[in-house]
mmCIF file of C-alpha atoms in Angstrom:
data_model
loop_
_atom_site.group_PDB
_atom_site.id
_atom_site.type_symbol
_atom_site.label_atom_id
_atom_site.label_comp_id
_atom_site.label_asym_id
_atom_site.label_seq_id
_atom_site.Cartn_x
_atom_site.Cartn_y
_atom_site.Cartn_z
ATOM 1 C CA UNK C 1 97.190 21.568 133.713
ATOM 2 C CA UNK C 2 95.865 18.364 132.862
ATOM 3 C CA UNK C 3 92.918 17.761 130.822
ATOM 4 C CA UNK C 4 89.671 16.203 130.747
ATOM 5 C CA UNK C 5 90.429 12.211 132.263
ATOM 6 C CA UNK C 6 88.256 9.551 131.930
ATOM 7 C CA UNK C 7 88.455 6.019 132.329
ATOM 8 C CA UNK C 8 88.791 3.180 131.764
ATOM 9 C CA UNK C 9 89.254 3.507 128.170
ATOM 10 C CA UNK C 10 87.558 0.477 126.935
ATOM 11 C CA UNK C 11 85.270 -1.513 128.601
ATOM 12 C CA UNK C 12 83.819 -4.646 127.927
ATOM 13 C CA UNK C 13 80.461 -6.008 129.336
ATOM 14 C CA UNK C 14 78.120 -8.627 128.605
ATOM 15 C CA UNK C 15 74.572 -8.036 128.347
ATOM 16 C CA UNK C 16 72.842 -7.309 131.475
ATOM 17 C CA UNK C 17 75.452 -6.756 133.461
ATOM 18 C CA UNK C 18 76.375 -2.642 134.606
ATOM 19 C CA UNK C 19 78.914 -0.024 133.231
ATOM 20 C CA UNK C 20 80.248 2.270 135.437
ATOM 21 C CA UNK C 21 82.509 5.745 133.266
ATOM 22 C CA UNK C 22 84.311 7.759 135.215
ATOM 23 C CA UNK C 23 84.754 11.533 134.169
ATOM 24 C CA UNK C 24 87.431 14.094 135.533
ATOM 25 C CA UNK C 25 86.643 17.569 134.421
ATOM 26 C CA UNK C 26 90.011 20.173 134.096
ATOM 27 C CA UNK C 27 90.924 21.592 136.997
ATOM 28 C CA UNK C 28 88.493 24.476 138.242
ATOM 29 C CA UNK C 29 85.535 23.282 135.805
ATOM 30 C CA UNK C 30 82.654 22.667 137.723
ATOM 31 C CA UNK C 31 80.095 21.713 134.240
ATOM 32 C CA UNK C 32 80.108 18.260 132.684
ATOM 33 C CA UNK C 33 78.423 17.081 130.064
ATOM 34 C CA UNK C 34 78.452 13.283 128.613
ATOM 35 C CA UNK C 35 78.191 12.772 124.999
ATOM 36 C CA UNK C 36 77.909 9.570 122.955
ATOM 37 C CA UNK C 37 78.915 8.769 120.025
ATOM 38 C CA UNK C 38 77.697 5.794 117.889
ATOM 39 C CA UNK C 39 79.998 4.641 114.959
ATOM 40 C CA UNK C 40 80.329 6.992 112.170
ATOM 41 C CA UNK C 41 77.551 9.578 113.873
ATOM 42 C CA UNK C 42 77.912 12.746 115.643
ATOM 43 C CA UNK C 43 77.677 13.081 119.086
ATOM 44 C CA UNK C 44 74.477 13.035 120.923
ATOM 45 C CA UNK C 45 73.636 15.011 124.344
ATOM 46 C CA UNK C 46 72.477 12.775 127.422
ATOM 47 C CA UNK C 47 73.131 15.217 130.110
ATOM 48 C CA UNK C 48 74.702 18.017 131.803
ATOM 49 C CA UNK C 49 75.637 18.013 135.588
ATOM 50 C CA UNK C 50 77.399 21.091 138.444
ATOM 51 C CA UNK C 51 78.612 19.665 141.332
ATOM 52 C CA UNK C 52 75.617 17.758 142.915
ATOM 53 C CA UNK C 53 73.104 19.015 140.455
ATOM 54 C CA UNK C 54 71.401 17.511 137.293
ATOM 55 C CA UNK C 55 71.044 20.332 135.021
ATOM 56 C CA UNK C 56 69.715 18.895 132.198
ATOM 57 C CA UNK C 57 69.207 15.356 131.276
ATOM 58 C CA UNK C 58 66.710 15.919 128.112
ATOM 59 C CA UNK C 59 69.239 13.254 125.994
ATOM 60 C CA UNK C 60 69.446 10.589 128.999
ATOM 61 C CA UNK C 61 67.531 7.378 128.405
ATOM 62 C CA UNK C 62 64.412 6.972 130.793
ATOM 63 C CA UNK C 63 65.510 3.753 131.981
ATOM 64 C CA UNK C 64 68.574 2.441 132.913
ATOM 65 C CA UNK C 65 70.752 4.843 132.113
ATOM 66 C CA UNK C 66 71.930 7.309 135.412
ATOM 67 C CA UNK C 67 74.488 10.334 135.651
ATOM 68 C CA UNK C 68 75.756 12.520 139.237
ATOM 69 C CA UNK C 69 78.636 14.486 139.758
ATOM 70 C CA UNK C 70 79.047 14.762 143.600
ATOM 71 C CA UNK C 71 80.549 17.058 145.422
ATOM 72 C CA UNK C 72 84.026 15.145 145.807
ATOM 73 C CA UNK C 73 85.205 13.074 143.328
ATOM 74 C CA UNK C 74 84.689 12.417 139.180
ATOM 75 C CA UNK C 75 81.469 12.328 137.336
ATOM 76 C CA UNK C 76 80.062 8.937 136.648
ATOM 77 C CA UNK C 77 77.944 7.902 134.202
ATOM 78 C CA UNK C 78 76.172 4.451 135.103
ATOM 79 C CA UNK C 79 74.485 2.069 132.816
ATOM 80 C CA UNK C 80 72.508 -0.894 133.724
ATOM 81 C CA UNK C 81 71.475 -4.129 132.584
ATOM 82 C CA UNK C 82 73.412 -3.333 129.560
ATOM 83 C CA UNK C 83 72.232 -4.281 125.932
ATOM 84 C CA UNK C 84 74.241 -4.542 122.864
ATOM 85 C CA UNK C 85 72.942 -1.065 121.648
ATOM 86 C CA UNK C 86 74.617 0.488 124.146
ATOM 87 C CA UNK C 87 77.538 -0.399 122.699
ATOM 88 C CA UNK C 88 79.603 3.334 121.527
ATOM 89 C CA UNK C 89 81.932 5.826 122.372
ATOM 90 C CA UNK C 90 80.970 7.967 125.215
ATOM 91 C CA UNK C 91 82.300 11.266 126.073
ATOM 92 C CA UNK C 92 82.829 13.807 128.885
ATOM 93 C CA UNK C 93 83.175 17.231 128.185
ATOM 94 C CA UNK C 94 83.814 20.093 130.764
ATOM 95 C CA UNK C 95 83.738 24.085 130.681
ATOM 96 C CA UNK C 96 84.278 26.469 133.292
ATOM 97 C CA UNK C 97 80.813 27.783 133.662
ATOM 98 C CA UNK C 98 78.025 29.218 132.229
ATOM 99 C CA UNK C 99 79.071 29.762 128.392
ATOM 100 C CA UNK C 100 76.906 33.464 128.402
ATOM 101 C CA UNK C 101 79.270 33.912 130.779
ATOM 102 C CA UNK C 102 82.598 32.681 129.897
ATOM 103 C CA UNK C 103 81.178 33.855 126.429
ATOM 104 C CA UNK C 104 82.090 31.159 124.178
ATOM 105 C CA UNK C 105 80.680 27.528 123.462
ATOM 106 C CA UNK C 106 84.058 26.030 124.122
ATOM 107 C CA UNK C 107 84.009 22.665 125.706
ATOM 108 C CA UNK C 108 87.062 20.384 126.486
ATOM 109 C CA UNK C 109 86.226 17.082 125.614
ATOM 110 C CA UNK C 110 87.713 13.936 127.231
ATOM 111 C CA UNK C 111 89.616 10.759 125.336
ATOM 112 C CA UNK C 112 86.212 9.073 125.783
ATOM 113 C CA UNK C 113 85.397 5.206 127.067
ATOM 114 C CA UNK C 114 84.537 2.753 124.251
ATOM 115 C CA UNK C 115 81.755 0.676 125.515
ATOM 116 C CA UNK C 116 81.561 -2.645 123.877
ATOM 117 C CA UNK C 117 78.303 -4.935 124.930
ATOM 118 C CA UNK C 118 79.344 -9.036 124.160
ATOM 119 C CA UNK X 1 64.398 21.394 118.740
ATOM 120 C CA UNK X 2 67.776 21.576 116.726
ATOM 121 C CA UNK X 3 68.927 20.179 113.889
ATOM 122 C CA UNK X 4 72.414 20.574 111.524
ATOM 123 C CA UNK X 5 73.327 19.505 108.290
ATOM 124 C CA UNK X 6 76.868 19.227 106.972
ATOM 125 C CA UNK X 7 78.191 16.975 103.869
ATOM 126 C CA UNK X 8 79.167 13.659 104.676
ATOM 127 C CA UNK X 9 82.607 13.381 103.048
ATOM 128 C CA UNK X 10 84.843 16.076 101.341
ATOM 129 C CA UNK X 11 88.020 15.253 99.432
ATOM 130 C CA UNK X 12 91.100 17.283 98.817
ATOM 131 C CA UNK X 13 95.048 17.727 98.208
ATOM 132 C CA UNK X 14 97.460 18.383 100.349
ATOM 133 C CA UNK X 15 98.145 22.386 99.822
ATOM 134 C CA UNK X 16 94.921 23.026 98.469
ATOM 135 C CA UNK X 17 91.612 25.151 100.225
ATOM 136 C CA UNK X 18 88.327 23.537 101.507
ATOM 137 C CA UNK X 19 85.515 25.063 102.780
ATOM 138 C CA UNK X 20 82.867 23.008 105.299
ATOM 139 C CA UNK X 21 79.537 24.049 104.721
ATOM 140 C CA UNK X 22 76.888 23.807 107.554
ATOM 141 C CA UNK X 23 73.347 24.928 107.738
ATOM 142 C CA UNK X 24 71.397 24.745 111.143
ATOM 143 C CA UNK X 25 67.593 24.714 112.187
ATOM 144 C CA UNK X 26 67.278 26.423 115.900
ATOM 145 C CA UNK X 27 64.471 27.705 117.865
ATOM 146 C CA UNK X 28 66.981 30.106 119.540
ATOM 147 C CA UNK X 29 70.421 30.713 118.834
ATOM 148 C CA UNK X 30 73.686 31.514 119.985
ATOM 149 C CA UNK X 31 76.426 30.534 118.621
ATOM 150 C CA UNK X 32 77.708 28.159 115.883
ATOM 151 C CA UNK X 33 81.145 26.085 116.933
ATOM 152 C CA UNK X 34 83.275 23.776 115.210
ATOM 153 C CA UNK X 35 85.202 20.321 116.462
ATOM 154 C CA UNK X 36 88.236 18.403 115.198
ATOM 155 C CA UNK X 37 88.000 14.099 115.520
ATOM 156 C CA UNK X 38 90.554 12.024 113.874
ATOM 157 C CA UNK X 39 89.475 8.520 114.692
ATOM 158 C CA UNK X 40 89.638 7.146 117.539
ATOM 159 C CA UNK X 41 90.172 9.993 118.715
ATOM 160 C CA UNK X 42 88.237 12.871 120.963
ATOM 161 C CA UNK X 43 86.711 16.031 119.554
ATOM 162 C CA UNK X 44 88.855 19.217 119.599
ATOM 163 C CA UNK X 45 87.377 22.497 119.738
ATOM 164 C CA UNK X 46 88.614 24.886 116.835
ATOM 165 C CA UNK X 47 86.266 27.608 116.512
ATOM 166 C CA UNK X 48 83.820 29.454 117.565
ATOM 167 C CA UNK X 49 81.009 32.181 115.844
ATOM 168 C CA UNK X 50 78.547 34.107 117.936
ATOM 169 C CA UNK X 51 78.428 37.196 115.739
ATOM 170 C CA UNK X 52 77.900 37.126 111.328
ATOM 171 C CA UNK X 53 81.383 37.670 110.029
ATOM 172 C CA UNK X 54 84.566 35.757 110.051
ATOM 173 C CA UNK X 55 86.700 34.443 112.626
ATOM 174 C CA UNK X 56 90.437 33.311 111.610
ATOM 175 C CA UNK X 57 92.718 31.213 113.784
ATOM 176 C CA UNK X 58 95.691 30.277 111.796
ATOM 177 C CA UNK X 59 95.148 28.222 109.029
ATOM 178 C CA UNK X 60 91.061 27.941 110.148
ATOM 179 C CA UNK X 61 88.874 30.176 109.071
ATOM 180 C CA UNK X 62 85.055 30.267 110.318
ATOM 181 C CA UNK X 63 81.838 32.255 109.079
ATOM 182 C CA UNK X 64 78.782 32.703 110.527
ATOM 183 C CA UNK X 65 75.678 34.312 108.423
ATOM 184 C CA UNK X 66 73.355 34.450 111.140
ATOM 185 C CA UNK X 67 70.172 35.685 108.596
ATOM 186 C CA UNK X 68 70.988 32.638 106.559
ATOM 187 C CA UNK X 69 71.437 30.004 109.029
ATOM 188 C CA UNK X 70 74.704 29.058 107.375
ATOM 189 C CA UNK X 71 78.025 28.524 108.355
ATOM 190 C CA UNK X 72 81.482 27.274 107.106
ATOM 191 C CA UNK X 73 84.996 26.052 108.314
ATOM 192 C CA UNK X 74 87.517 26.990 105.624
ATOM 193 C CA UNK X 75 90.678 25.341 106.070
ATOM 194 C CA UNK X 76 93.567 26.507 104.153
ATOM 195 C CA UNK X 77 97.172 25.227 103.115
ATOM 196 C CA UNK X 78 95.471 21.418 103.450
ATOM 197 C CA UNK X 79 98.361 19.073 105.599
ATOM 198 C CA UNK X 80 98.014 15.331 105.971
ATOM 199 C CA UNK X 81 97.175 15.186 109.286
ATOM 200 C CA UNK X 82 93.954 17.685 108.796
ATOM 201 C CA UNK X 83 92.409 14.381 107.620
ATOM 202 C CA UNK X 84 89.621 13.500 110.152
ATOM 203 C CA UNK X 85 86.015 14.408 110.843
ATOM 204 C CA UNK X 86 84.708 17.833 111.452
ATOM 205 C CA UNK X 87 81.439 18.835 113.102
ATOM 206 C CA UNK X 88 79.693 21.870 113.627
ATOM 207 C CA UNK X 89 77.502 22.126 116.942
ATOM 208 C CA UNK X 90 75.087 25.210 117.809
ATOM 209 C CA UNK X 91 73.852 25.751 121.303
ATOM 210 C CA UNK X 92 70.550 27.342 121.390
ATOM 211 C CA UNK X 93 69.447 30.231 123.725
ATOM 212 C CA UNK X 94 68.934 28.904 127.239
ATOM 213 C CA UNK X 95 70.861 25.722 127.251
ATOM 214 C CA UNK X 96 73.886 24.671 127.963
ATOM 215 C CA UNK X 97 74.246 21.324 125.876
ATOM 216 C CA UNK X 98 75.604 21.635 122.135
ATOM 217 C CA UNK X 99 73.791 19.700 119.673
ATOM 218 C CA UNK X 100 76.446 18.399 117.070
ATOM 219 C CA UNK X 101 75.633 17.940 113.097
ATOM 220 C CA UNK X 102 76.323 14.909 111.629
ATOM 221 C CA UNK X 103 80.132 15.384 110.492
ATOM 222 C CA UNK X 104 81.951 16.220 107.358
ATOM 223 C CA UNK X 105 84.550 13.309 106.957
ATOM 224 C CA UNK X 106 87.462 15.270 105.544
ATOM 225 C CA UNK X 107 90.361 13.065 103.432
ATOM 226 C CA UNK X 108 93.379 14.967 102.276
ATOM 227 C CA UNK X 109 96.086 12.963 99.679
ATOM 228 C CA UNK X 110 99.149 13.837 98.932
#
């Protein structure tokens, strides 16, 4: 059962061009969630997608910054016009639903994509 | 909002116990977990607390004191490759996002 894919692994952009992550939650997951991570911090919500559906995007940027998961294919998580701040390690996590449900907090985190801005 | 506070770094030998303190700030609760990251690397879940008491999974050990707002990860029988970073992360009633504490850096010599 493979686990949480993303890709690439690193990417490097220069400023003001776009970033495009992929995310591939485990097999019968149907809730992402991206994460980053800047050097030596935790990780930081930006948002939390079902298939088609924003859930929750309190931690996404206003501008720029744009999530979807549709109904065939991975996750992406798209960043434009990209500035050297961007620059970090940014994670997908998946869980197989509703965590009152499934009761537990477990989520299955992905290798990540380090994002570095030239 | 949320908000977590763990030590930055803890130090130990190899065979020795260390305990992973974390106290939270939530406007609802429910549940206090714990992640694994060596560097580079992505974060592993190891535990997870909903209820006070103590949880033990192998050499892990987790505690929840929900009156207190308090947790710990005690890790036992310290091995080399338990060196990496180690976060607690609460999720608060309603919501579906964790929201991760800072990370305890943990470095274990021989």
């Amino acid at each position: 059962n493979a686990g949480v894919m993303q890709n690439p692994r690193h990417l490097v952009r220069r400023r003001g061009q776009e970033a495009r992550l992929r995310c591939s939650p485990m097999k019968g997951h149907s809730h992402v969630y991206w994460y980053r991570q800047l050097p030596e911090e935790g990780l930081k919500f930006m948002v939390y997608l079902q298939k088609e559906n924003i859930i929750d995007e309190s931690g996404m940027p206003k501008e720029r910054f744009s999530a979807e998961f549709p109904k065939e294919g991975p996750s992406i998580l798209r960043i434009q016009q990209v500035v050297r701040g961007d620059s970090a390690a940014y994670f997908c996590a998946s869980s197989p639903g509703l965590a009152a449900e499934a009761g537990t907090d477990t989520q299955y985190f992905g290798p990540g994509t380090r994002l570095t801005v030239l | 909002g949320q908000s977590l506070e763990q030590p930055s770094e803890v130090t130990a030998v190899e065979g020795a116990i260390v305990q992973i303190n974390c106290t939270y700030q939530t406007s609802g609760f429910y549940g206090l977990s714990w992640y694994q990251q060596h560097d580079g690397g992505a974060p592993t879940f190891l535990s997870y607390n909903a209820l006070d008491g103590l949880e033990e999974t192998g050499r892990f050990s987790s505690f929840l004191s929900r009156s207190d707002s308090y947790g710990y990860l005690l890790l036992q029988e310290l091995q080399m490759k338990d060196s990496a970073s180690y976060f607690c992360a609460v999720r608060a009633t309603g919501f579906q996002k964790l929201v991760f504490g800072t990370g305890t850096r943990l470095l274990v010599s021989p």
